[in-house]
PDB file of C-alpha atoms in Angstrom:
ATOM      1  CA  MET B   1      62.571 -96.339-175.915  1.00 53.00           C
ATOM      2  CA  SER B   2      60.291 -96.729-178.909  1.00 55.00           C
ATOM      3  CA  LYS B   3      59.165 -93.763-180.954  1.00 55.00           C
ATOM      4  CA  VAL B   4      55.644 -94.154-179.678  1.00 51.00           C
ATOM      5  CA  ASP B   5      56.777 -93.998-175.903  1.00 54.00           C
ATOM      6  CA  LYS B   6      58.859 -90.981-176.724  1.00 53.00           C
ATOM      7  CA  SER B   7      55.876 -89.030-178.220  1.00 50.00           C
ATOM      8  CA  LYS B   8      53.729 -90.158-175.334  1.00 54.00           C
ATOM      9  CA  LYS B   9      56.345 -88.922-172.851  1.00 54.00           C
ATOM     10  CA  GLN B  10      56.823 -85.689-174.705  1.00 55.00           C
ATOM     11  CA  ALA B  11      53.056 -84.979-174.956  1.00 51.00           C
ATOM     12  CA  SER B  12      52.669 -85.815-171.193  1.00 51.00           C
ATOM     13  CA  SER B  13      55.409 -83.438-170.177  1.00 52.00           C
ATOM     14  CA  GLU B  14      54.071 -80.671-172.538  1.00 53.00           C
ATOM     15  CA  SER B  15      50.512 -80.896-171.058  1.00 53.00           C
ATOM     16  CA  GLU B  16      51.886 -80.704-167.585  1.00 54.00           C
ATOM     17  CA  ALA B  17      53.847 -77.567-168.468  1.00 57.00           C
ATOM     18  CA  LEU B  18      50.526 -76.011-169.662  1.00 66.00           C
ATOM     19  CA  SER B  19      48.697 -76.442-166.583  1.00 66.00           C
ATOM     20  CA  CYS B  20      48.590 -74.711-163.081  1.00 66.00           C
ATOM     21  CA  ASP B  21      49.893 -76.590-160.197  1.00 72.00           C
ATOM     22  CA  SER B  22      46.613 -75.962-158.433  1.00 72.00           C
ATOM     23  CA  PRO B  23      43.251 -74.449-159.475  1.00 76.00           C
ATOM     24  CA  LEU B  24      43.844 -71.465-157.280  1.00 83.00           C
ATOM     25  CA  VAL B  25      43.034 -68.124-158.993  1.00 81.00           C
ATOM     26  CA  HIS B  26      45.421 -65.245-158.193  1.00 81.00           C
ATOM     27  CA  LEU B  27      42.693 -62.652-158.058  1.00 86.00           C
ATOM     28  CA  GLU B  28      44.826 -59.588-157.651  1.00 87.00           C
ATOM     29  CA  GLN B  29      47.075 -60.451-160.603  1.00 86.00           C
ATOM     30  CA  VAL B  30      44.025 -61.318-162.751  1.00 87.00           C
ATOM     31  CA  ARG B  31      42.456 -57.850-162.014  1.00 87.00           C
ATOM     32  CA  GLN B  32      45.566 -56.009-162.705  1.00 88.00           C
ATOM     33  CA  VAL B  33      46.220 -57.730-166.101  1.00 89.00           C
ATOM     34  CA  GLN B  34      42.583 -57.599-166.978  1.00 88.00           C
ATOM     35  CA  SER B  35      42.434 -53.809-166.603  1.00 85.00           C
ATOM     36  CA  GLU B  36      45.392 -53.444-168.771  1.00 89.00           C
ATOM     37  CA  ILE B  37      44.742 -55.908-171.572  1.00 92.00           C
ATOM     38  CA  VAL B  38      44.445 -54.663-175.012  1.00 91.00           C
ATOM     39  CA  THR B  39      40.940 -54.057-176.488  1.00 92.00           C
ATOM     40  CA  THR B  40      39.404 -56.302-179.108  1.00 94.00           C
ATOM     41  CA  GLU B  41      39.355 -53.432-181.645  1.00 95.00           C
ATOM     42  CA  LYS B  42      43.019 -52.659-180.983  1.00 93.00           C
ATOM     43  CA  ALA B  43      43.855 -56.388-181.039  1.00 94.00           C
ATOM     44  CA  GLN B  44      42.170 -56.600-184.577  1.00 94.00           C
ATOM     45  CA  GLN B  45      44.242 -53.606-185.735  1.00 91.00           C
ATOM     46  CA  MET B  46      47.504 -55.137-184.417  1.00 91.00           C
ATOM     47  CA  ALA B  47      46.651 -58.477-186.083  1.00 93.00           C
ATOM     48  CA  GLN B  48      46.211 -56.539-189.400  1.00 91.00           C
ATOM     49  CA  PHE B  49      49.540 -54.793-188.850  1.00 90.00           C
ATOM     50  CA  PHE B  50      51.418 -58.024-188.086  1.00 91.00           C
ATOM     51  CA  GLY B  51      49.574 -59.802-190.969  1.00 91.00           C
ATOM     52  CA  ALA B  52      50.960 -57.063-193.302  1.00 88.00           C
ATOM     53  CA  MET B  53      54.421 -57.674-191.697  1.00 89.00           C
ATOM     54  CA  ALA B  54      54.088 -61.517-192.360  1.00 92.00           C
ATOM     55  CA  ASP B  55      54.663 -61.255-196.131  1.00 94.00           C
ATOM     56  CA  PRO B  56      58.441 -61.583-197.341  1.00 94.00           C
ATOM     57  CA  HIS B  57      57.878 -59.338-200.275  1.00 95.00           C
ATOM     58  CA  ARG B  58      56.438 -56.475-198.024  1.00 95.00           C
ATOM     59  CA  LEU B  59      59.315 -57.039-195.651  1.00 94.00           C
ATOM     60  CA  LYS B  60      61.751 -56.570-198.517  1.00 95.00           C
ATOM     61  CA  LEU B  61      60.026 -53.514-199.349  1.00 96.00           C
ATOM     62  CA  LEU B  62      60.149 -52.092-195.784  1.00 95.00           C
ATOM     63  CA  SER B  63      63.872 -53.151-195.756  1.00 94.00           C
ATOM     64  CA  ALA B  64      64.581 -51.146-198.752  1.00 96.00           C
ATOM     65  CA  LEU B  65      62.592 -48.072-197.429  1.00 96.00           C
ATOM     66  CA  SER B  66      64.369 -48.243-194.157  1.00 93.00           C
ATOM     67  CA  LYS B  67      67.596 -47.308-196.032  1.00 94.00           C
ATOM     68  CA  ALA B  68      66.202 -44.597-198.467  1.00 96.00           C
ATOM     69  CA  GLU B  69      63.155 -42.939-199.935  1.00 97.00           C
ATOM     70  CA  LEU B  70      62.524 -44.651-203.244  1.00 97.00           C
ATOM     71  CA  CYS B  71      60.099 -44.501-206.160  1.00 96.00           C
ATOM     72  CA  VAL B  72      58.187 -47.583-207.472  1.00 95.00           C
ATOM     73  CA  CYS B  73      60.523 -48.060-210.335  1.00 95.00           C
ATOM     74  CA  ASP B  74      63.590 -48.062-208.073  1.00 97.00           C
ATOM     75  CA  LEU B  75      61.895 -50.345-205.505  1.00 97.00           C
ATOM     76  CA  ALA B  76      60.885 -52.865-208.269  1.00 97.00           C
ATOM     77  CA  ILE B  77      64.474 -53.186-209.303  1.00 97.00           C
ATOM     78  CA  VAL B  78      65.892 -53.255-205.717  1.00 97.00           C
ATOM     79  CA  VAL B  79      63.435 -56.081-204.647  1.00 96.00           C
ATOM     80  CA  LYS B  80      63.310 -57.815-208.116  1.00 96.00           C
ATOM     81  CA  MET B  81      59.524 -57.464-208.455  1.00 96.00           C
ATOM     82  CA  SER B  82      57.410 -55.930-211.204  1.00 96.00           C
ATOM     83  CA  ASP B  83      56.264 -52.494-210.861  1.00 95.00           C
ATOM     84  CA  SER B  84      52.689 -53.512-210.449  1.00 96.00           C
ATOM     85  CA  ALA B  85      53.362 -55.971-207.879  1.00 97.00           C
ATOM     86  CA  VAL B  86      55.429 -53.273-205.873  1.00 97.00           C
ATOM     87  CA  SER B  87      52.492 -50.782-206.284  1.00 95.00           C
ATOM     88  CA  HIS B  88      49.948 -53.412-204.996  1.00 96.00           C
ATOM     89  CA  GLN B  89      52.123 -54.175-201.957  1.00 97.00           C
ATOM     90  CA  LEU B  90      52.703 -50.450-201.282  1.00 97.00           C
ATOM     91  CA  ARG B  91      48.979 -49.743-201.545  1.00 95.00           C
ATOM     92  CA  LEU B  92      48.449 -52.170-198.658  1.00 94.00           C
ATOM     93  CA  LEU B  93      51.264 -50.867-196.655  1.00 95.00           C
ATOM     94  CA  ARG B  94      49.975 -47.289-197.132  1.00 95.00           C
ATOM     95  CA  ASN B  95      46.513 -48.214-196.131  1.00 93.00           C
ATOM     96  CA  LEU B  96      47.902 -49.680-192.917  1.00 92.00           C
ATOM     97  CA  ARG B  97      50.081 -46.431-192.411  1.00 93.00           C
ATOM     98  CA  LEU B  98      53.310 -48.356-192.598  1.00 94.00           C
ATOM     99  CA  VAL B  99      54.527 -46.280-195.453  1.00 97.00           C
ATOM    100  CA  LYS B 100      53.815 -42.722-196.666  1.00 97.00           C
ATOM    101  CA  HIS B 101      54.328 -41.141-200.198  1.00 96.00           C
ATOM    102  CA  ARG B 102      54.999 -37.791-201.629  1.00 96.00           C
ATOM    103  CA  ARG B 103      54.600 -36.547-205.179  1.00 95.00           C
ATOM    104  CA  GLU B 104      57.452 -34.842-207.238  1.00 94.00           C
ATOM    105  CA  GLY B 105      56.122 -34.046-210.655  1.00 93.00           C
ATOM    106  CA  ARG B 106      55.083 -37.347-212.212  1.00 91.00           C
ATOM    107  CA  ASN B 107      57.022 -39.509-209.733  1.00 91.00           C
ATOM    108  CA  VAL B 108      55.765 -40.738-206.461  1.00 93.00           C
ATOM    109  CA  TYR B 109      58.369 -41.411-203.753  1.00 97.00           C
ATOM    110  CA  TYR B 110      57.849 -43.814-200.758  1.00 98.00           C
ATOM    111  CA  SER B 111      59.248 -43.979-197.373  1.00 97.00           C
ATOM    112  CA  LEU B 112      58.637 -45.544-194.002  1.00 96.00           C
ATOM    113  CA  ALA B 113      55.732 -43.702-192.254  1.00 95.00           C
ATOM    114  CA  ASP B 114      57.587 -42.766-189.139  1.00 93.00           C
ATOM    115  CA  ALA B 115      60.251 -43.670-186.749  1.00 93.00           C
ATOM    116  CA  HIS B 116      58.150 -46.327-184.995  1.00 93.00           C
ATOM    117  CA  ILE B 117      58.128 -48.459-188.202  1.00 92.00           C
ATOM    118  CA  ALA B 118      61.824 -47.989-188.649  1.00 91.00           C
ATOM    119  CA  ASN B 119      62.487 -48.898-185.012  1.00 93.00           C
ATOM    120  CA  LEU B 120      60.208 -52.036-185.161  1.00 91.00           C
ATOM    121  CA  TYR B 121      61.704 -53.163-188.411  1.00 88.00           C
ATOM    122  CA  ARG B 122      65.260 -52.687-186.970  1.00 90.00           C
ATOM    123  CA  GLU B 123      64.513 -54.432-183.609  1.00 92.00           C
ATOM    124  CA  VAL B 124      63.028 -57.456-185.328  1.00 90.00           C
ATOM    125  CA  ALA B 125      66.069 -57.796-187.729  1.00 89.00           C
ATOM    126  CA  GLU B 126      68.523 -57.337-184.808  1.00 92.00           C
ATOM    127  CA  HIS B 127      66.565 -59.905-182.726  1.00 93.00           C
ATOM    128  CA  LEU B 128      66.898 -62.397-185.467  1.00 91.00           C
ATOM    129  CA  ASP B 129      70.578 -61.744-185.840  1.00 93.00           C
ATOM    130  CA  GLU B 130      71.115 -62.637-182.197  1.00 91.00           C
ATOM    131  CA  VAL B 131      69.473 -66.232-182.629  1.00 73.00           C
TER     132      VAL B 131
END
C-alpha cells in the first residue's frame, strides 16, 4: 500500500470515528450535560490556570515548592534560573493564586497556595509516571 493510500485510509477511519452513527439527538443526555457544563467565565479562568501550568520553568518552581517553602534566592539555585526570572514567574503564579508568600524580615518565602495545588501537581506527575 502506498504512502498516499495509507494516509487516505487513516483520514477516512479518523473521520468515521468522529461522527455519530445517526443524526439522532439524545435530548435527555444533552439537557443533563448542558445544565452542568462550566460557564464561559469559569472556562476562561481555568484556561489561564492551565496556561500557567504549561510552562516548564513554572512547573519546576511548583515542583520545588511542593517539597519545601523557599525564598527567591534558594529557588533560583534549585531551578537554575536568575533571581529576576524566578521573581517574574512567581509574580504570575501568585496572581493566579497558585503560590503564596510570607515576609520574614527582608526575606520573602514562597509556598504552594494550598493543598489543591499540591494535589494537582502530584496527580499529574503520578499520571505521567504511569505512562
